[in-house]
Amino acid sequence: ALRRSVDFLLGRNITQIEEDLKPVVRALHDGLRRLGLDLLTPCGAEYASGIVSFRHRACEQLGAALERDGVIVWSGDGRVRASLHLYNDMEDVDRLLQILPSAIEQECACSTHS
């Protein structure tokens, strides 16, 4: 498995992977900001990373709601983290941003009735 992973990565242009990922990460940052979420990940180019996190009081419930819709994130410690890499594309970000508002609304409604 390690040999195949290394061969896969070496078969790709590492610099190109980073360049291809930049607009995908930017789209996620922009979309989360448009949703009014409290981003924890700095958005400056000098901090560029595929890891994008935001605060949410019902983070674990939100992560579970996203997973039920096929979007996998890490959630805990008051935050939700999406980790983008070479296998992610704009469709993945679009899907997360489409599902996220209703998941937030659902989790906020549930937490006010608890």
Short mmCIF file of C-alpha atoms in Angstrom, two decimals:
data_model
loop_
_atom_site.label_atom_id
_atom_site.label_comp_id
_atom_site.label_asym_id
_atom_site.label_seq_id
_atom_site.Cartn_x
_atom_site.Cartn_y
_atom_site.Cartn_z
CA ALA A 1 0.00 0.00 0.00
CA LEU A 2 2.84 2.39 0.85
CA ARG A 3 4.62 1.67 -2.44
CA ARG A 4 1.44 2.31 -4.42
CA SER A 5 0.78 5.51 -2.49
CA VAL A 6 4.29 6.80 -3.13
CA ASP A 7 4.10 5.80 -6.81
CA PHE A 8 0.76 7.61 -7.09
CA LEU A 9 2.18 10.77 -5.55
CA LEU A 10 5.36 10.63 -7.63
CA GLY A 11 3.21 10.20 -10.74
CA ARG A 12 1.58 13.53 -9.96
CA ASN A 13 3.34 16.86 -10.12
CA ILE A 14 3.54 17.82 -6.43
CA THR A 15 3.65 21.54 -7.24
CA GLN A 16 0.61 21.12 -9.48
CA ILE A 17 -1.32 19.40 -6.69
CA GLU A 18 -0.84 22.49 -4.52
CA GLU A 19 -1.85 24.83 -7.34
CA ASP A 20 -4.95 22.75 -8.15
CA LEU A 21 -5.98 22.76 -4.50
CA LYS A 22 -5.68 26.52 -3.92
CA PRO A 23 -8.96 27.53 -5.64
CA VAL A 24 -10.79 24.64 -3.95
CA VAL A 25 -9.61 25.76 -0.50
CA ARG A 26 -10.41 29.40 -1.36
CA ALA A 27 -13.95 28.41 -2.40
CA LEU A 28 -14.45 26.65 0.94
CA HIS A 29 -13.14 29.66 2.90
CA ASP A 30 -15.37 32.02 0.92
CA GLY A 31 -18.44 29.81 1.23
CA LEU A 32 -18.07 29.36 4.98
CA ARG A 33 -17.59 33.10 5.41
CA ARG A 34 -20.74 33.78 3.32
CA LEU A 35 -22.61 31.46 5.68
CA GLY A 36 -21.48 33.67 8.56
CA LEU A 37 -19.45 30.97 10.27
CA ASP A 38 -16.61 31.81 12.65
CA LEU A 39 -13.55 30.61 10.74
CA LEU A 40 -10.61 29.47 12.83
CA THR A 41 -8.30 28.92 9.86
CA PRO A 42 -6.52 32.07 8.65
CA CYS A 43 -7.26 32.77 4.99
CA GLY A 44 -4.01 34.53 4.04
CA ALA A 45 -1.93 32.90 1.31
CA GLU A 46 0.99 32.56 3.75
CA TYR A 47 -1.21 30.24 5.85
CA ALA A 48 -2.44 28.19 2.89
CA SER A 49 -3.52 24.72 3.91
CA GLY A 50 -6.20 22.24 2.96
CA ILE A 51 -7.34 22.16 6.59
CA VAL A 52 -10.24 24.58 7.12
CA SER A 53 -11.98 24.82 10.50
CA PHE A 54 -14.83 26.82 11.97
CA ARG A 55 -16.39 27.11 15.42
CA HIS A 56 -19.81 25.69 16.14
CA ARG A 57 -21.48 25.05 19.51
CA ALA A 58 -23.12 21.85 18.28
CA CYS A 59 -20.04 20.69 16.36
CA GLU A 60 -20.38 16.95 17.05
CA GLN A 61 -24.05 16.88 16.07
CA LEU A 62 -23.25 18.93 12.98
CA GLY A 63 -20.45 16.53 12.01
CA ALA A 64 -22.83 13.58 12.42
CA ALA A 65 -25.50 15.32 10.32
CA LEU A 66 -22.99 15.98 7.54
CA GLU A 67 -21.78 12.38 7.67
CA ARG A 68 -25.36 11.12 7.27
CA ASP A 69 -25.40 13.07 3.99
CA GLY A 70 -22.07 11.61 2.88
CA VAL A 71 -19.81 14.53 3.81
CA ILE A 72 -17.00 13.51 6.15
CA VAL A 73 -15.47 16.12 8.45
CA TRP A 74 -13.87 15.98 11.87
CA SER A 75 -15.87 17.58 14.64
CA GLY A 76 -15.09 18.08 18.30
CA ASP A 77 -13.70 20.57 20.79
CA GLY A 78 -16.16 23.22 19.59
CA ARG A 79 -15.10 23.10 15.96
CA VAL A 80 -15.70 21.42 12.62
CA ARG A 81 -12.71 20.71 10.35
CA ALA A 82 -12.72 19.89 6.65
CA SER A 83 -9.44 18.47 5.36
CA LEU A 84 -9.04 18.94 1.62
CA HIS A 85 -6.33 17.25 -0.41
CA LEU A 86 -5.49 16.07 -3.90
CA TYR A 87 -8.51 13.77 -4.09
CA ASN A 88 -10.98 16.62 -3.41
CA ASP A 89 -12.39 18.96 -6.00
CA MET A 90 -14.86 21.82 -6.35
CA GLU A 91 -17.80 19.39 -6.41
CA ASP A 92 -16.86 18.25 -2.89
CA VAL A 93 -16.79 21.84 -1.62
CA ASP A 94 -20.06 22.65 -3.39
CA ARG A 95 -21.70 19.61 -1.78
CA LEU A 96 -20.51 20.59 1.70
CA LEU A 97 -21.67 24.17 1.23
CA GLN A 98 -25.07 23.00 -0.08
CA ILE A 99 -25.68 20.62 2.82
CA LEU A 100 -24.22 22.75 5.59
CA PRO A 101 -26.98 25.39 5.97
CA SER A 102 -29.76 22.84 6.48
CA ALA A 103 -27.54 20.75 8.78
CA ILE A 104 -26.84 23.85 10.88
CA GLU A 105 -30.52 24.78 10.95
CA GLN A 106 -31.48 21.24 11.94
CA GLU A 107 -28.86 21.04 14.70
CA CYS A 108 -29.70 24.50 16.05
CA ALA A 109 -33.42 23.59 16.15
CA CYS A 110 -32.62 20.34 17.96
CA SER A 111 -30.39 22.04 20.54
CA THR A 112 -33.06 24.63 21.38
CA HIS A 113 -35.61 21.88 22.04
CA SER A 114 -33.32 19.87 24.30
#
